[in-house]
Short mmCIF file of C-alpha atoms and ligand atoms in Angstrom, two decimals:
data_model
loop_
_atom_site.label_atom_id
_atom_site.label_comp_id
_atom_site.label_asym_id
_atom_site.label_seq_id
_atom_site.Cartn_x
_atom_site.Cartn_y
_atom_site.Cartn_z
CA MET A 1 206.99 -12.20 14.60
CA ASN A 2 206.42 -12.71 10.88
CA MET A 3 205.10 -16.02 9.66
CA ILE A 4 205.58 -15.03 6.05
CA GLU A 5 208.04 -12.49 4.67
CA VAL A 6 208.36 -11.83 0.96
CA ARG A 7 211.19 -9.51 -0.10
CA ASN A 8 211.28 -8.04 -3.58
CA ILE A 9 210.32 -11.18 -5.43
CA THR A 10 210.05 -11.29 -9.18
CA TYR A 11 208.54 -14.31 -10.88
CA VAL A 12 208.80 -15.13 -14.58
CA TYR A 13 207.23 -18.29 -16.05
CA PRO A 14 209.86 -20.42 -17.78
CA GLY A 15 210.19 -19.37 -21.41
CA GLU A 16 208.22 -16.12 -20.90
CA GLY A 17 209.89 -12.73 -21.05
CA LYS A 18 207.52 -10.68 -18.96
CA PRO A 19 207.35 -11.14 -15.18
CA VAL A 20 204.00 -11.96 -13.58
CA LEU A 21 205.12 -10.75 -10.13
CA LYS A 22 207.51 -7.84 -10.02
CA ASP A 23 209.48 -6.63 -6.99
CA LEU A 24 206.74 -7.75 -4.64
CA SER A 25 207.25 -7.35 -0.88
CA PHE A 26 204.92 -7.99 2.03
CA CYS A 27 204.73 -9.66 5.45
CA VAL A 28 202.11 -11.60 7.32
CA GLU A 29 202.56 -11.90 11.05
CA LYS A 30 201.78 -15.07 12.99
CA GLY A 31 198.04 -15.26 13.42
CA GLY A 32 197.49 -12.58 10.76
CA CYS A 33 195.07 -12.57 7.86
CA LEU A 34 196.12 -11.43 4.39
CA ILE A 35 193.48 -10.90 1.72
CA VAL A 36 194.93 -11.04 -1.81
CA LYS A 37 192.97 -9.30 -4.51
CA GLY A 38 193.50 -8.39 -8.16
CA ASP A 39 191.97 -8.81 -11.59
CA ASN A 40 192.10 -12.07 -13.54
CA GLY A 41 195.71 -12.64 -14.52
CA ALA A 42 197.11 -10.34 -11.82
CA GLY A 43 199.21 -13.19 -10.36
CA LYS A 44 197.30 -14.38 -7.26
CA THR A 45 197.61 -18.09 -8.10
CA THR A 46 201.23 -17.60 -9.16
CA LEU A 47 202.01 -15.97 -5.81
CA PHE A 48 200.31 -18.83 -3.98
CA ARG A 49 202.41 -21.36 -5.89
CA VAL A 50 205.52 -19.51 -4.73
CA LEU A 51 204.28 -19.39 -1.11
CA ASN A 52 203.72 -23.15 -1.22
CA GLY A 53 207.13 -23.95 -2.67
CA LEU A 54 205.78 -25.09 -6.03
CA ALA A 55 207.44 -22.27 -7.98
CA PHE A 56 210.56 -20.27 -7.25
CA PRO A 57 211.12 -16.58 -7.92
CA VAL A 58 213.94 -15.53 -10.24
CA LYS A 59 214.79 -12.69 -7.85
CA GLY A 60 214.12 -11.85 -4.20
CA GLN A 61 213.61 -13.91 -1.09
CA TYR A 62 210.80 -15.73 0.64
CA PHE A 63 210.98 -16.52 4.36
CA PHE A 64 208.55 -18.89 6.08
CA ASP A 65 208.62 -18.87 9.86
CA GLY A 66 212.14 -17.47 9.73
CA THR A 67 213.53 -19.95 7.19
CA GLU A 68 214.35 -18.92 3.63
CA ILE A 69 212.44 -21.23 1.27
CA THR A 70 214.55 -22.14 -1.73
CA GLU A 71 214.47 -24.99 -4.21
CA LYS A 72 217.63 -26.36 -2.63
CA TRP A 73 216.27 -26.26 0.93
CA LEU A 74 212.99 -27.90 -0.11
CA GLY A 75 214.98 -30.53 -2.01
CA VAL A 76 215.88 -32.10 1.36
CA SER A 77 212.99 -34.38 2.17
CA ARG A 78 213.03 -33.67 5.92
CA ASN A 79 212.68 -29.94 5.19
CA SER A 80 209.95 -30.42 2.64
CA LYS A 81 207.95 -32.62 5.05
CA LEU A 82 208.28 -30.08 7.82
CA PHE A 83 207.26 -27.22 5.52
CA HIS A 84 204.23 -29.01 4.06
CA LYS A 85 203.04 -29.97 7.51
CA LYS A 86 202.91 -26.30 8.47
CA ILE A 87 201.27 -24.88 5.34
CA GLY A 88 198.04 -26.05 3.69
CA TYR A 89 197.09 -25.04 0.16
CA LEU A 90 193.66 -25.05 -1.41
CA PHE A 91 194.13 -24.94 -5.18
CA GLN A 92 191.84 -22.66 -7.19
CA ASN A 93 190.67 -25.67 -9.18
CA PRO A 94 189.92 -28.60 -6.83
CA ASP A 95 190.21 -31.08 -9.74
CA THR A 96 193.97 -30.62 -9.63
CA MET A 97 194.19 -31.73 -6.02
CA LEU A 98 191.74 -34.63 -5.76
CA PHE A 99 193.23 -37.97 -6.66
CA CYS A 100 191.95 -40.62 -4.20
CA GLY A 101 189.29 -43.25 -4.84
CA THR A 102 186.83 -41.99 -2.22
CA VAL A 103 186.05 -38.76 -0.41
CA TYR A 104 187.00 -40.43 2.90
CA ASP A 105 190.45 -41.43 1.61
CA GLU A 106 190.94 -37.99 0.15
CA VAL A 107 190.37 -36.32 3.52
CA ALA A 108 192.34 -39.02 5.38
CA PHE A 109 195.29 -38.76 3.00
CA GLY A 110 197.08 -35.90 4.83
CA PRO A 111 196.68 -37.31 8.37
CA ARG A 112 197.94 -40.72 7.12
CA GLN A 113 200.94 -39.07 5.42
CA MET A 114 201.73 -37.32 8.68
CA GLY A 115 201.88 -40.72 10.40
CA LEU A 116 198.92 -40.21 12.72
CA SER A 117 197.41 -43.32 14.31
CA ASP A 118 194.39 -44.94 12.65
CA ASP A 119 192.11 -43.69 15.44
CA GLU A 120 193.36 -40.13 15.23
CA THR A 121 193.18 -40.21 11.42
CA ASP A 122 189.61 -41.45 11.55
CA ARG A 123 188.59 -38.86 14.11
CA ARG A 124 190.08 -35.97 12.12
CA THR A 125 188.69 -37.25 8.86
CA ARG A 126 185.14 -37.49 10.27
CA ASP A 127 185.41 -34.10 11.97
CA CYS A 128 186.51 -32.39 8.78
CA MET A 129 183.91 -34.11 6.64
CA GLU A 130 181.26 -32.99 9.13
CA LEU A 131 182.66 -29.46 9.14
CA PHE A 132 182.10 -29.08 5.41
CA GLY A 133 178.91 -31.12 5.19
CA ILE A 134 180.29 -34.00 3.10
CA THR A 135 179.80 -36.89 5.54
CA ASP A 136 177.10 -38.42 3.28
CA LEU A 137 179.59 -38.41 0.36
CA ALA A 138 182.30 -40.36 2.22
CA SER A 139 182.26 -43.41 -0.04
CA LYS A 140 181.75 -41.51 -3.32
CA ALA A 141 184.49 -41.02 -5.88
CA PRO A 142 185.67 -37.36 -5.80
CA TYR A 143 185.84 -37.49 -9.60
CA HIS A 144 182.05 -37.90 -9.80
CA LEU A 145 181.14 -35.05 -7.43
CA SER A 146 179.62 -31.71 -8.39
CA GLY A 147 181.93 -28.67 -8.51
CA GLY A 148 180.85 -27.36 -5.08
CA GLN A 149 181.12 -30.84 -3.53
CA LYS A 150 184.66 -31.14 -4.92
CA LYS A 151 185.57 -27.80 -3.40
CA ARG A 152 184.21 -28.84 -0.02
CA THR A 153 186.14 -32.13 -0.23
CA ALA A 154 189.33 -30.24 -1.07
CA LEU A 155 188.70 -27.86 1.85
CA ALA A 156 188.15 -30.80 4.23
CA ALA A 157 191.39 -32.37 2.94
CA VAL A 158 193.54 -29.32 3.63
CA THR A 159 191.99 -28.60 7.03
CA ALA A 160 192.49 -32.23 8.09
CA LEU A 161 196.19 -31.39 8.23
CA ASN A 162 195.46 -28.66 10.79
CA PRO A 163 198.25 -26.48 9.34
CA GLU A 164 199.72 -23.40 10.99
CA VAL A 165 199.16 -21.45 7.75
CA LEU A 166 196.26 -21.86 5.35
CA VAL A 167 196.58 -20.54 1.79
CA LEU A 168 193.24 -20.54 0.04
CA ASP A 169 192.84 -19.67 -3.64
CA GLU A 170 189.29 -18.38 -4.12
CA PRO A 171 187.80 -20.64 -1.43
CA PHE A 172 184.24 -19.30 -1.81
CA ALA A 173 184.00 -19.57 -5.59
CA GLY A 174 181.36 -22.08 -6.61
CA LEU A 175 179.95 -22.59 -3.10
CA ASP A 176 176.27 -22.23 -2.29
CA ARG A 177 175.06 -19.95 0.50
CA LYS A 178 175.00 -22.70 3.15
CA SER A 179 178.52 -23.93 2.32
CA LYS A 180 179.80 -20.34 2.32
CA GLU A 181 178.40 -19.92 5.84
CA LEU A 182 180.11 -23.12 7.02
CA LEU A 183 183.42 -21.97 5.56
CA LYS A 184 183.06 -18.45 6.94
CA GLU A 185 182.43 -19.80 10.43
CA PHE A 186 185.37 -22.22 10.13
CA LEU A 187 187.76 -19.45 9.03
CA LYS A 188 186.64 -17.22 11.87
CA GLU A 189 187.40 -19.92 14.44
CA TYR A 190 190.66 -20.85 12.74
CA HIS A 191 191.75 -17.24 12.87
CA GLU A 192 190.65 -16.87 16.49
CA ALA A 193 192.73 -19.92 17.33
CA GLY A 194 195.83 -17.88 16.29
CA LYS A 195 196.49 -19.49 12.94
CA THR A 196 197.63 -17.59 9.88
CA LEU A 197 195.35 -17.18 6.90
CA ILE A 198 196.07 -16.04 3.35
CA ALA A 199 193.22 -16.02 0.86
CA ALA A 200 192.57 -14.76 -2.65
CA VAL A 201 189.05 -13.47 -3.10
CA HIS A 202 187.13 -11.22 -5.41
CA ASP A 203 185.26 -8.24 -3.91
CA GLU A 204 181.92 -9.96 -3.39
CA ASN A 205 183.46 -12.54 -1.05
CA GLN A 206 185.78 -10.32 0.96
CA CYS A 207 183.17 -9.89 3.69
CA GLU A 208 183.20 -13.67 4.29
CA LEU A 209 186.80 -13.48 5.57
CA PRO A 210 188.08 -12.29 8.95
CA ALA A 211 189.29 -8.69 8.81
CA GLY A 212 192.83 -8.47 7.49
CA GLU A 213 195.36 -6.57 5.47
CA VAL A 214 194.70 -6.36 1.76
CA LEU A 215 197.34 -6.97 -0.90
CA GLU A 216 196.14 -5.79 -4.27
CA LEU A 217 198.07 -7.27 -7.20
CA GLN A 218 198.11 -5.51 -10.56
CA VAL A 219 198.33 -7.07 -13.99
CA VAL A 220 201.95 -6.34 -14.96
N1 ATP B 1 202.09 -22.03 -16.67
C1 ATP B 1 202.08 -20.79 -17.15
N2 ATP B 1 202.92 -20.41 -18.13
C2 ATP B 1 202.94 -19.15 -18.58
N3 ATP B 1 202.15 -18.16 -18.13
C3 ATP B 1 201.29 -18.47 -17.15
C4 ATP B 1 201.21 -19.80 -16.60
N4 ATP B 1 200.24 -19.81 -15.64
C5 ATP B 1 199.78 -18.55 -15.58
N5 ATP B 1 200.40 -17.73 -16.48
C6 ATP B 1 200.15 -16.31 -16.71
O1 ATP B 1 200.47 -15.62 -15.49
C7 ATP B 1 199.56 -14.55 -15.28
C8 ATP B 1 198.99 -14.64 -13.87
O2 ATP B 1 198.19 -15.80 -13.77
P1 ATP B 1 197.56 -16.25 -12.41
O3 ATP B 1 196.88 -17.54 -12.61
O4 ATP B 1 198.55 -16.16 -11.34
O5 ATP B 1 196.47 -15.06 -12.17
P2 ATP B 1 195.30 -14.91 -11.10
O6 ATP B 1 195.45 -13.58 -10.44
O7 ATP B 1 195.29 -16.11 -10.21
O8 ATP B 1 193.98 -14.90 -12.04
P3 ATP B 1 192.49 -15.43 -11.77
O9 ATP B 1 191.73 -14.35 -11.01
O10 ATP B 1 191.91 -15.61 -13.12
O11 ATP B 1 192.57 -16.72 -11.01
C9 ATP B 1 198.53 -14.62 -16.40
O12 ATP B 1 198.85 -13.66 -17.36
C10 ATP B 1 198.69 -16.03 -16.95
O13 ATP B 1 198.40 -16.05 -18.32
MG1 MG B 2 193.96 -17.55 -9.85
#
């Protein structure tokens, strides 16, 4: 059973003539791991925006867990909630996804949105902060953190949602050796638990991911 199926998608940024993704097709089965590679500008981030319903291809189809994801379908709030509960997205630049007053609130944001009880929210928030070694930073403002600390906060925030599918855009970039090890161990366990993983990495970090299929994007 495919968790993700992309059929011949072409993506063109509004106002641009040249497509960034052209006739791209691939599948990721439930519990699979897809490693996305490609030079700077090859379209990895663009593809991830499409997979997360933040951009829509001009041609082709995208199916998530059997449902075709379109702007119209996601326009229905019930659909959009369901979709975003199942897929978690780590942006390449954590600055674009951190907006709360404290690290604790940032990590608790997703569980609260999902309507979990205060106890369950607190438990998940603390677990995820522990997982990425940011417990000591709980009351700090994300805005004032170092680059690597921001990345770890963003990682804790997406994993707090415990999504079926994790889409990670260069998750290891900017992390020190110890944080890389924590993330590597987390991804291994996540994968072993039968969840689906899609990650963009450059060569030097590929060995930090569970074994998976490789999709190599080319600069068009
Ligand atoms: N908002 C935008 N408007 C127009 N063109 C864009 C926009 N964002 C990205 N692009 C272009 O799309 C192409 C793909 O960019 P993208 O960010 O997807 O690449 P990438 O593979 O993630 O690169 P990197 O390894 O540097 O992160 C690039 O040529 C980029 O200039
Ligand atoms: Mg990118």
